[in-house]
């Protein structure tokens, strides 16, 4: 009986499915994480000194501990405190919190980058605080940090590879599985790497072009 | 029209305005000069309630600006303001820049706001730039856009804070011309400026600020030719 | 209070963790589906309970945390029944027994266990081979050059690529591996105690462990054990009893 | 669920864990040093790429873009079994070092490039106009200012390298995380071990940030510190 | 002293200087005026070899600037240069800013360089700022620092590229005064400037540049009062 076999065409389908899972888990995390991160980022600009310090301290924890450790730790913590999450749910939760920590930082600097003069100009036309927020500060500030946000999003896509340690079969884990069976690491890794690259490179480039245009 | 009595403004320990008394009549053009840090911008911010005050009062058309019950957003519609820099909203076209506030603050319909906005832009000579974004405009055009934007709220008073000092020398003229046009049309204006020529030609009165105090005020000929105060004289000799 | 047995029946699925880089005991077949001796055992166990099987692929070091944190009901993953582990999870009676054996790179010149001294030796992180080897190697002192890998598969790759001279695994796996790769050959049988492997479940859930014990008994009694062993390993199934002592 | 924590074994292993954190620091430090040197070279190559690109410049751009656009874990796997398939055998330590250096060099190259480009042209011209040579200009005028500009991103990269060295566990290197997993594999009390390890990482990161701020404050007091 | 014949400078397809002929004598002060993009800065860069040239020649004291054998670093010591902005080295104190080049280029000892540097700083009125870093200096002080730094190399010619145009109006005076002082001391100077007052009062001759061509050159009274060229007249009417 042969327990090993070479790479076959249908293995590409297997990889594609796993790539879909990479997109799914990172998409969900980025989506929810960005929304919450926007709110936290805004809070950081309006909270008092203590509130800001506390919120910052909490968010900072997630930037100061390796993602690998966070994943393993939370994956094992949830059942201990009474509810068991599967690899997808646990991975998504950790990635989401991680995204929140990064996006809130980006958002705060974006909102702070809107010059006081511009806001004064808006207020001097009679816009209320919320009108100023809605029509001036958010559009201007978020546009300014859009490239940085793309950077965060792409790094979450790449970091989602770590969810493989929870047994979630995303792209990198699927590659490992195939390597186990086919013992052909080079070509399989090349395919996986090419996928990430094809996803990340064009978006990063587009964002930096956008940044250059916006900077003018 | 504007009545300021014994105005005091502090930033923490810093005493920036030390008892200003000033009245500006309807249709009058007042230029404010003075060295950096003397409190000129702060005065303008206090007038339209962008900064709180610590003592005294400012009345605009019989409305007490800093009274807690005053609806500032409403008051500010009367007070157009143009700043030194970064005035225009970078994410909106020239037309949208001007039409935004009438639409969301005054509740004009989109088409009405656009129509009036394009009139105002024509007025300041930007009739052919309606759909340009600010980054595609020169500094002088951006300042004229800011003026149009303020005019669209149909203010009864315009406040200019060094509207030309960030501009290349060649572009200063076009903005000053627009301001001259407003003065001729009878707009009440307070202009903080470094352009002595403009202050001399256009203003009804000129005020000199020095370290939070209004040292001297009077018709331009008097203030420029026979300044009373030592400080005014020193300042004028430096800027000329 | 419901125990695991109740929960499984109630839930209608058995969450069974397996290790799939350990052919022929557990592996991915060419349809990229789980297969192997352990996988069949999971299915049989689920059948006995009348429920669906939910296979959870795990690495060596992930196996037992799955039990501790309640994400799997049982691990059928060649888990050696060490006393240290028994402090964390509960073990059934042995359901298979292996002999530890080395696979070596053809250029390594290793023929006996003594030859492995001073050579680079690898095993999976969290395997009993790793722990037993460490005890021997402590006596050797400086010559101890051990490398742990996350999966058995990486051990094979390391031997094949010549990163290490020898890898330690079970005798059953060693055969197919040595056949498959040109530059890997069967190495010495390791002087470790026989490797009795058990199913693992929640430590305090004795009634569930009792059920597993009975299941293992039944597999042998009905001849299913022999049958699967012949199908996957291709030799006589080893005796699962130890003489002279009760379990 | 009734889970009883077993902290005692972890406390007993604390000295070993602290020793292992030295390995973490060592591999992170080395990869940062390599990353800085290579990153500078890459940045210079890329900045000089005008018009037609030479093979060397293609190489630099490819390095930078691959490093920035694929996961670090992928890069480590590549240096692990990937290179092995070509008969290149790196020890687990070398895999981590190579992977992190590769990654850091790519990111730092872009930081350096940004730093160089943010120095106004007149700084260079002003220095040349008083007769300084190109070398003197770089050494006395440009580099000190670039260093200040990249200080913050550089610090972030160091923190990043420390955090990412935890992936050593997955390629068989026993740094802090790998050791914790190794110790935990005896009894499988993973949570307890990783909780303690998380604290150690947090402390390491805070120490690095503090050191960077103090050093930066000394180096750049001319510009009001960092 | 400076002799420019038929100078052509291109940036790729862009023809920036289109045949400039110009001689500046020892002790002469030449002001260069002209609108943005007319090539004024480029001319100065070509003079001290910071930009290559495509045709013609520039001779400074009988040295051919763009001759391959010319030691540019040596030549540049003779040519002090002050830019519009970002002049001072932000990571060095005022004293170090001035002393650095004499030390590493001329090989003066540390103490000698420091001593002379503090003399030069005194000369431009910064005697009390020796240990200040640029960020703690006003724009005017930074420009005077840049002048002192150039003077420390004992140049025989100073090139000023809009040295005052990035400054607040009040700070312009102190820098112009320093430049006036240099002119009185007999320094040869080429000053690109937007300050018509300065050009009129201080220069021996004024040159007007228009789109890469030197349209007109002559004594200030002549150029300002009776400009010959259409372009000059248009330009002067705009900036005044
Ligand atoms: N938000 C603030 N917080 C603290 N101090 C402030 C604030 N805004 C202004 N100041 C201080 O108040 C003083 C007056 O500032 P202001 O901007 O009114 O001066 P100015 O006359 O407009 O000067 P310039 O000509 O430079 O615009 C200055 O010393 C300034 O530093
Ligand atoms: N390094 C360069 N590469 C390409 N074009 C350049 C470069 N430097 C200057 N130019 C172009 O050369 C022309 C002349 O520039 P220059 O800076 O000499 O003008 P200027 O007269 O000094 O204007 P300003 O008053 O704005 O300083 C401009 O069109 C400019 O865009
Ligand atoms: Mg002001
Ligand atoms: Mg210029």
Tab-separated table of N, CA, C and O in Angstrom, chain A residues 54-137:
chain	number	residue	atom	x	y	z
A	54	UNK	N	-6.058	54.052	29.919
A	54	UNK	CA	-6.523	52.688	30.159
A	54	UNK	C	-6.770	51.952	28.840
A	54	UNK	O	-6.303	50.830	28.646
A	55	UNK	N	-7.489	52.608	27.944
A	55	UNK	CA	-7.801	51.969	26.669
A	55	UNK	C	-6.517	51.623	25.912
A	55	UNK	O	-6.357	50.529	25.371
A	56	UNK	N	-5.596	52.566	25.940
A	56	UNK	CA	-4.316	52.346	25.273
A	56	UNK	C	-3.575	51.168	25.890
A	56	UNK	O	-3.007	50.338	25.185
A	57	UNK	N	-3.589	51.101	27.214
A	57	UNK	CA	-2.867	50.031	27.901
A	57	UNK	C	-3.437	48.674	27.494
A	57	UNK	O	-2.688	47.733	27.225
A	58	UNK	N	-4.769	48.597	27.424
A	58	UNK	CA	-5.377	47.317	27.051
A	58	UNK	C	-5.016	46.950	25.616
A	58	UNK	O	-4.572	45.832	25.336
A	59	UNK	N	-5.173	47.924	24.698
A	59	UNK	CA	-4.873	47.633	23.300
A	59	UNK	C	-3.401	47.280	23.125
A	59	UNK	O	-3.036	46.443	22.313
A	60	UNK	N	-2.573	47.925	23.946
A	60	UNK	CA	-1.134	47.718	23.823
A	60	UNK	C	-0.741	46.275	24.120
A	60	UNK	O	0.195	45.747	23.541
A	61	UNK	N	-1.477	45.638	25.031
A	61	UNK	CA	-1.160	44.247	25.369
A	61	UNK	C	-1.168	43.385	24.112
A	61	UNK	O	-0.301	42.542	23.909
A	62	UNK	N	-2.133	43.641	23.240
A	62	UNK	CA	-2.258	42.780	22.061
A	62	UNK	C	-1.201	43.074	21.015
A	62	UNK	O	-1.020	42.313	20.085
A	63	UNK	N	-0.525	44.208	21.180
A	63	UNK	CA	0.579	44.495	20.261
A	63	UNK	C	1.917	44.058	20.850
A	63	UNK	O	2.928	44.145	20.188
A	64	UNK	N	1.911	43.642	22.115
A	64	UNK	CA	3.179	43.345	22.790
A	64	UNK	C	3.371	41.869	23.076
A	64	UNK	O	4.331	41.494	23.744
A	65	UNK	N	2.435	41.034	22.631
A	65	UNK	CA	2.567	39.600	22.847
A	65	UNK	C	2.483	38.932	21.486
A	65	UNK	O	1.652	39.308	20.662
A	66	UNK	N	3.357	37.947	21.232
A	66	UNK	CA	3.331	37.312	19.910
A	66	UNK	C	1.939	36.777	19.587
A	66	UNK	O	1.270	36.217	20.453
A	67	UNK	N	1.544	36.952	18.359
A	67	UNK	CA	0.227	36.491	17.928
A	67	UNK	C	0.089	34.984	18.147
A	67	UNK	O	-0.969	34.491	18.540
A	68	UNK	N	1.178	34.265	17.905
A	68	UNK	CA	1.169	32.816	18.103
A	68	UNK	C	0.733	32.478	19.527
A	68	UNK	O	-0.106	31.603	19.758
A	69	UNK	N	1.328	33.206	20.492
A	69	UNK	CA	1.005	32.951	21.898
A	69	UNK	C	-0.445	33.334	22.178
A	69	UNK	O	-1.172	32.626	22.864
A	70	UNK	N	-0.870	34.475	21.629
A	70	UNK	CA	-2.257	34.889	21.845
A	70	UNK	C	-3.215	33.822	21.352
A	70	UNK	O	-4.190	33.483	22.020
A	71	UNK	N	-2.933	33.286	20.185
A	71	UNK	CA	-3.815	32.282	19.601
A	71	UNK	C	-3.897	31.059	20.493
A	71	UNK	O	-4.981	30.615	20.880
A	72	UNK	N	-2.738	30.517	20.852
A	72	UNK	CA	-2.725	29.297	21.647
A	72	UNK	C	-3.375	29.550	23.007
A	72	UNK	O	-4.187	28.758	23.502
A	73	UNK	N	-3.038	30.706	23.570
A	73	UNK	CA	-3.530	31.033	24.899
A	73	UNK	C	-5.056	31.133	24.913
A	73	UNK	O	-5.726	30.529	25.754
A	74	UNK	N	-5.600	31.874	23.974
A	74	UNK	CA	-7.047	32.064	23.995
A	74	UNK	C	-7.773	30.787	23.582
A	74	UNK	O	-8.824	30.471	24.129
A	75	UNK	N	-7.183	30.081	22.648
A	75	UNK	CA	-7.796	28.826	22.207
A	75	UNK	C	-7.964	27.903	23.408
A	75	UNK	O	-8.959	27.208	23.548
A	76	UNK	N	-6.972	27.917	24.298
A	76	UNK	CA	-7.044	27.058	25.460
A	76	UNK	C	-7.812	27.682	26.599
A	76	UNK	O	-8.288	26.997	27.485
A	77	UNK	N	-7.930	29.007	26.571
A	77	UNK	CA	-8.611	29.689	27.675
A	77	UNK	C	-10.131	29.538	27.587
A	77	UNK	O	-10.788	29.282	28.591
A	78	UNK	N	-10.669	29.679	26.374
A	78	UNK	CA	-12.129	29.689	26.250
A	78	UNK	C	-12.786	28.479	26.904
A	78	UNK	O	-13.731	28.630	27.667
A	79	UNK	N	-12.316	27.250	26.596
A	79	UNK	CA	-12.956	26.098	27.236
A	79	UNK	C	-12.827	26.145	28.758
A	79	UNK	O	-13.739	25.733	29.462
A	80	UNK	N	-11.692	26.685	29.223
A	80	UNK	CA	-11.483	26.727	30.668
A	80	UNK	C	-12.550	27.589	31.322
A	80	UNK	O	-13.076	27.256	32.383
A	81	UNK	N	-12.883	28.711	30.680
A	81	UNK	CA	-13.873	29.575	31.292
A	81	UNK	C	-15.282	29.206	30.858
A	81	UNK	O	-16.220	29.940	31.101
A	82	UNK	N	-15.419	28.081	30.191
A	82	UNK	CA	-16.766	27.556	30.103
A	82	UNK	C	-17.384	27.449	28.727
A	82	UNK	O	-18.423	26.852	28.554
A	83	UNK	N	-16.801	28.073	27.697
A	83	UNK	CA	-17.389	27.817	26.381
A	83	UNK	C	-16.280	27.484	25.408
A	83	UNK	O	-15.242	28.119	25.368
A	84	UNK	N	-16.535	26.452	24.654
A	84	UNK	CA	-15.496	25.933	23.784
A	84	UNK	C	-15.689	26.480	22.382
A	84	UNK	O	-16.771	26.418	21.830
A	85	UNK	N	-14.655	27.084	21.835
A	85	UNK	CA	-14.746	27.602	20.476
A	85	UNK	C	-13.890	26.749	19.553
A	85	UNK	O	-12.815	26.309	19.937
A	86	UNK	N	-14.370	26.545	18.349
A	86	UNK	CA	-13.577	25.816	17.375
A	86	UNK	C	-12.434	26.671	16.878
A	86	UNK	O	-12.367	27.853	17.187
A	87	UNK	N	-11.546	26.071	16.088
A	87	UNK	CA	-10.385	26.825	15.597
A	87	UNK	C	-10.793	28.068	14.817
A	87	UNK	O	-10.193	29.129	14.979
A	88	UNK	N	-11.854	27.971	14.022
A	88	UNK	CA	-12.245	29.136	13.228
A	88	UNK	C	-12.709	30.267	14.127
A	88	UNK	O	-12.242	31.402	14.024
A	89	UNK	N	-13.612	29.941	15.047
A	89	UNK	CA	-14.150	30.991	15.920
A	89	UNK	C	-13.050	31.588	16.784
A	89	UNK	O	-12.922	32.814	16.894
A	90	UNK	N	-12.224	30.719	17.378
A	90	UNK	CA	-11.176	31.232	18.252
A	90	UNK	C	-10.181	32.053	17.453
A	90	UNK	O	-9.771	33.153	17.869
A	91	UNK	N	-9.795	31.529	16.284
A	91	UNK	CA	-8.842	32.259	15.442
A	91	UNK	C	-9.394	33.602	15.023
A	91	UNK	O	-8.703	34.617	15.072
A	92	UNK	N	-10.669	33.613	14.623
A	92	UNK	CA	-11.280	34.867	14.199
A	92	UNK	C	-11.300	35.870	15.344
A	92	UNK	O	-10.985	37.050	15.163
A	93	UNK	N	-11.646	35.377	16.525
A	93	UNK	CA	-11.732	36.282	17.673
A	93	UNK	C	-10.377	36.928	17.954
A	93	UNK	O	-10.267	38.157	18.105
A	94	UNK	N	-9.331	36.087	17.993
A	94	UNK	CA	-8.009	36.635	18.300
A	94	UNK	C	-7.548	37.584	17.197
A	94	UNK	O	-7.063	38.689	17.474
A	95	UNK	N	-7.738	37.183	15.949
A	95	UNK	CA	-7.326	38.052	14.843
A	95	UNK	C	-8.106	39.373	14.872
A	95	UNK	O	-7.574	40.433	14.560
A	96	UNK	N	-9.387	39.283	15.248
A	96	UNK	CA	-10.207	40.490	15.293
A	96	UNK	C	-9.680	41.453	16.354
A	96	UNK	O	-9.508	42.651	16.096
A	97	UNK	N	-9.421	40.929	17.530
A	97	UNK	CA	-8.907	41.785	18.606
A	97	UNK	C	-7.574	42.396	18.193
A	97	UNK	O	-7.318	43.581	18.408
A	98	UNK	N	-6.760	41.575	17.565
A	98	UNK	CA	-5.468	42.044	17.069
A	98	UNK	C	-5.676	43.189	16.059
A	98	UNK	O	-5.017	44.222	16.110
A	99	UNK	N	-6.640	42.993	15.153
A	99	UNK	CA	-6.946	44.038	14.168
A	99	UNK	C	-7.424	45.311	14.861
A	99	UNK	O	-7.020	46.422	14.491
A	100	UNK	N	-8.277	45.154	15.859
A	100	UNK	CA	-8.775	46.321	16.596
A	100	UNK	C	-7.595	47.110	17.158
A	100	UNK	O	-7.525	48.338	17.032
A	101	UNK	N	-6.653	46.373	17.767
A	101	UNK	CA	-5.515	47.058	18.384
A	101	UNK	C	-4.742	47.862	17.343
A	101	UNK	O	-4.318	48.993	17.609
A	102	UNK	N	-4.570	47.298	16.155
A	102	UNK	CA	-3.797	48.002	15.123
A	102	UNK	C	-4.608	49.128	14.493
A	102	UNK	O	-4.109	50.242	14.304
A	103	UNK	N	-5.875	48.834	14.165
A	103	UNK	CA	-6.688	49.833	13.451
A	103	UNK	C	-6.973	51.044	14.337
A	103	UNK	O	-6.989	52.187	13.863
A	104	UNK	N	-7.170	50.827	15.629
A	104	UNK	CA	-7.489	51.969	16.480
A	104	UNK	C	-6.321	52.953	16.485
A	104	UNK	O	-6.525	54.168	16.490
A	105	UNK	N	-5.125	52.406	16.465
A	105	UNK	CA	-3.942	53.267	16.412
A	105	UNK	C	-3.911	54.104	15.134
A	105	UNK	O	-3.693	55.312	15.155
A	106	UNK	N	-4.154	53.399	14.029
A	106	UNK	CA	-4.152	54.057	12.728
A	106	UNK	C	-5.238	55.130	12.663
A	106	UNK	O	-5.021	56.250	12.201
A	107	UNK	N	-6.418	54.788	13.152
A	107	UNK	CA	-7.529	55.719	13.114
A	107	UNK	C	-7.236	56.970	13.942
A	107	UNK	O	-7.478	58.089	13.501
A	108	UNK	N	-6.702	56.741	15.136
A	108	UNK	CA	-6.406	57.882	15.995
A	108	UNK	C	-5.463	58.850	15.279
A	108	UNK	O	-5.717	60.055	15.207
A	109	UNK	N	-4.393	58.306	14.690
A	109	UNK	CA	-3.445	59.226	14.056
A	109	UNK	C	-4.089	59.908	12.855
A	109	UNK	O	-3.793	61.068	12.565
A	110	UNK	N	-5.002	59.207	12.187
A	110	UNK	CA	-5.700	59.822	11.058
A	110	UNK	C	-6.560	60.988	11.508
A	110	UNK	O	-6.514	62.074	10.932
A	111	UNK	N	-7.344	60.759	12.550
A	111	UNK	CA	-8.226	61.828	13.018
A	111	UNK	C	-7.408	63.001	13.538
A	111	UNK	O	-7.758	64.159	13.346
A	112	UNK	N	-6.284	62.672	14.195
A	112	UNK	CA	-5.463	63.762	14.717
A	112	UNK	C	-4.749	64.522	13.604
A	112	UNK	O	-4.304	65.647	13.796
A	113	UNK	N	-4.636	63.869	12.434
A	113	UNK	CA	-3.926	64.543	11.347
A	113	UNK	C	-4.777	65.619	10.690
A	113	UNK	O	-4.279	66.412	9.901
A	114	UNK	N	-6.065	65.636	10.987
A	114	UNK	CA	-6.905	66.691	10.421
A	114	UNK	C	-6.585	67.984	11.158
A	114	UNK	O	-6.738	68.053	12.378
A	115	UNK	N	-6.129	68.969	10.429
A	115	UNK	CA	-5.560	70.135	11.106
A	115	UNK	C	-6.654	70.913	11.835
A	115	UNK	O	-7.785	70.986	11.371
A	116	UNK	N	-6.310	71.485	12.985
A	116	UNK	CA	-7.282	72.247	13.756
A	116	UNK	C	-7.864	73.387	12.920
A	116	UNK	O	-9.039	73.723	13.079
A	117	UNK	N	-7.038	73.931	12.027
A	117	UNK	CA	-7.531	75.029	11.198
A	117	UNK	C	-8.677	74.580	10.301
A	117	UNK	O	-9.641	75.312	10.111
A	118	UNK	N	-8.531	73.364	9.761
A	118	UNK	CA	-9.584	72.865	8.881
A	118	UNK	C	-10.876	72.699	9.672
A	118	UNK	O	-11.963	73.030	9.210
A	119	UNK	N	-10.728	72.191	10.892
A	119	UNK	CA	-11.921	71.996	11.721
A	119	UNK	C	-12.510	73.341	12.120
A	119	UNK	O	-13.715	73.513	12.156
A	120	UNK	N	-11.638	74.298	12.403
A	120	UNK	CA	-12.152	75.627	12.725
A	120	UNK	C	-12.908	76.197	11.540
A	120	UNK	O	-13.961	76.808	11.693
A	121	UNK	N	-12.341	75.981	10.343
A	121	UNK	CA	-13.005	76.499	9.152
A	121	UNK	C	-14.404	75.907	9.050
A	121	UNK	O	-15.375	76.606	8.776
A	122	UNK	N	-14.518	74.595	9.323
A	122	UNK	CA	-15.826	73.957	9.234
A	122	UNK	C	-16.767	74.516	10.299
A	122	UNK	O	-17.909	74.870	10.015
A	123	UNK	N	-16.248	74.600	11.534
A	123	UNK	CA	-17.107	75.116	12.596
A	123	UNK	C	-17.492	76.567	12.329
A	123	UNK	O	-18.597	76.988	12.652
A	124	UNK	N	-16.582	77.313	11.711
A	124	UNK	CA	-16.882	78.731	11.489
A	124	UNK	C	-17.984	78.910	10.455
A	124	UNK	O	-18.570	79.972	10.354
A	125	UNK	N	-18.269	77.858	9.678
A	125	UNK	CA	-19.386	77.942	8.737
A	125	UNK	C	-20.704	77.596	9.424
A	125	UNK	O	-21.754	77.603	8.794
A	126	UNK	N	-20.617	77.222	10.700
A	126	UNK	CA	-21.843	76.894	11.413
A	126	UNK	C	-22.117	75.402	11.492
A	126	UNK	O	-23.169	74.981	11.953
A	127	UNK	N	-21.178	74.549	11.052
A	127	UNK	CA	-21.373	73.114	11.180
A	127	UNK	C	-21.307	72.734	12.657
A	127	UNK	O	-20.472	73.249	13.395
A	128	UNK	N	-22.189	71.818	13.067
A	128	UNK	CA	-22.141	71.367	14.452
A	128	UNK	C	-21.005	70.346	14.597
A	128	UNK	O	-20.409	69.917	13.610
A	129	UNK	N	-20.743	69.950	15.862
A	129	UNK	CA	-19.668	68.989	16.102
A	129	UNK	C	-19.846	67.743	15.244
A	129	UNK	O	-18.918	67.270	14.600
A	130	UNK	N	-21.077	67.204	15.244
A	130	UNK	CA	-21.283	65.941	14.532
A	130	UNK	C	-21.263	66.142	13.027
A	130	UNK	O	-20.823	65.274	12.287
A	131	UNK	N	-21.767	67.290	12.558
A	131	UNK	CA	-21.672	67.570	11.126
A	131	UNK	C	-20.215	67.683	10.700
A	131	UNK	O	-19.813	67.181	9.653
A	132	UNK	N	-19.438	68.337	11.542
A	132	UNK	CA	-18.003	68.463	11.276
A	132	UNK	C	-17.370	67.074	11.207
A	132	UNK	O	-16.615	66.752	10.287
A	133	UNK	N	-17.709	66.221	12.190
A	133	UNK	CA	-17.192	64.848	12.208
A	133	UNK	C	-17.572	64.109	10.922
A	133	UNK	O	-16.743	63.535	10.239
A	134	UNK	N	-18.870	64.144	10.652
A	134	UNK	CA	-19.409	63.332	9.571
A	134	UNK	C	-18.918	63.799	8.200
A	134	UNK	O	-18.582	63.000	7.340
A	135	UNK	N	-18.881	65.135	7.976
A	135	UNK	CA	-18.597	65.637	6.631
A	135	UNK	C	-17.150	66.023	6.410
A	135	UNK	O	-16.694	66.077	5.282
A	136	UNK	N	-16.431	66.327	7.466
A	136	UNK	CA	-15.064	66.807	7.283
A	136	UNK	C	-14.036	65.863	7.922
A	136	UNK	O	-13.199	65.290	7.227
A	137	UNK	N	-14.124	65.676	9.237
A	137	UNK	CA	-13.045	64.963	9.927
A	137	UNK	C	-12.907	63.515	9.464
A	137	UNK	O	-11.817	63.061	9.120
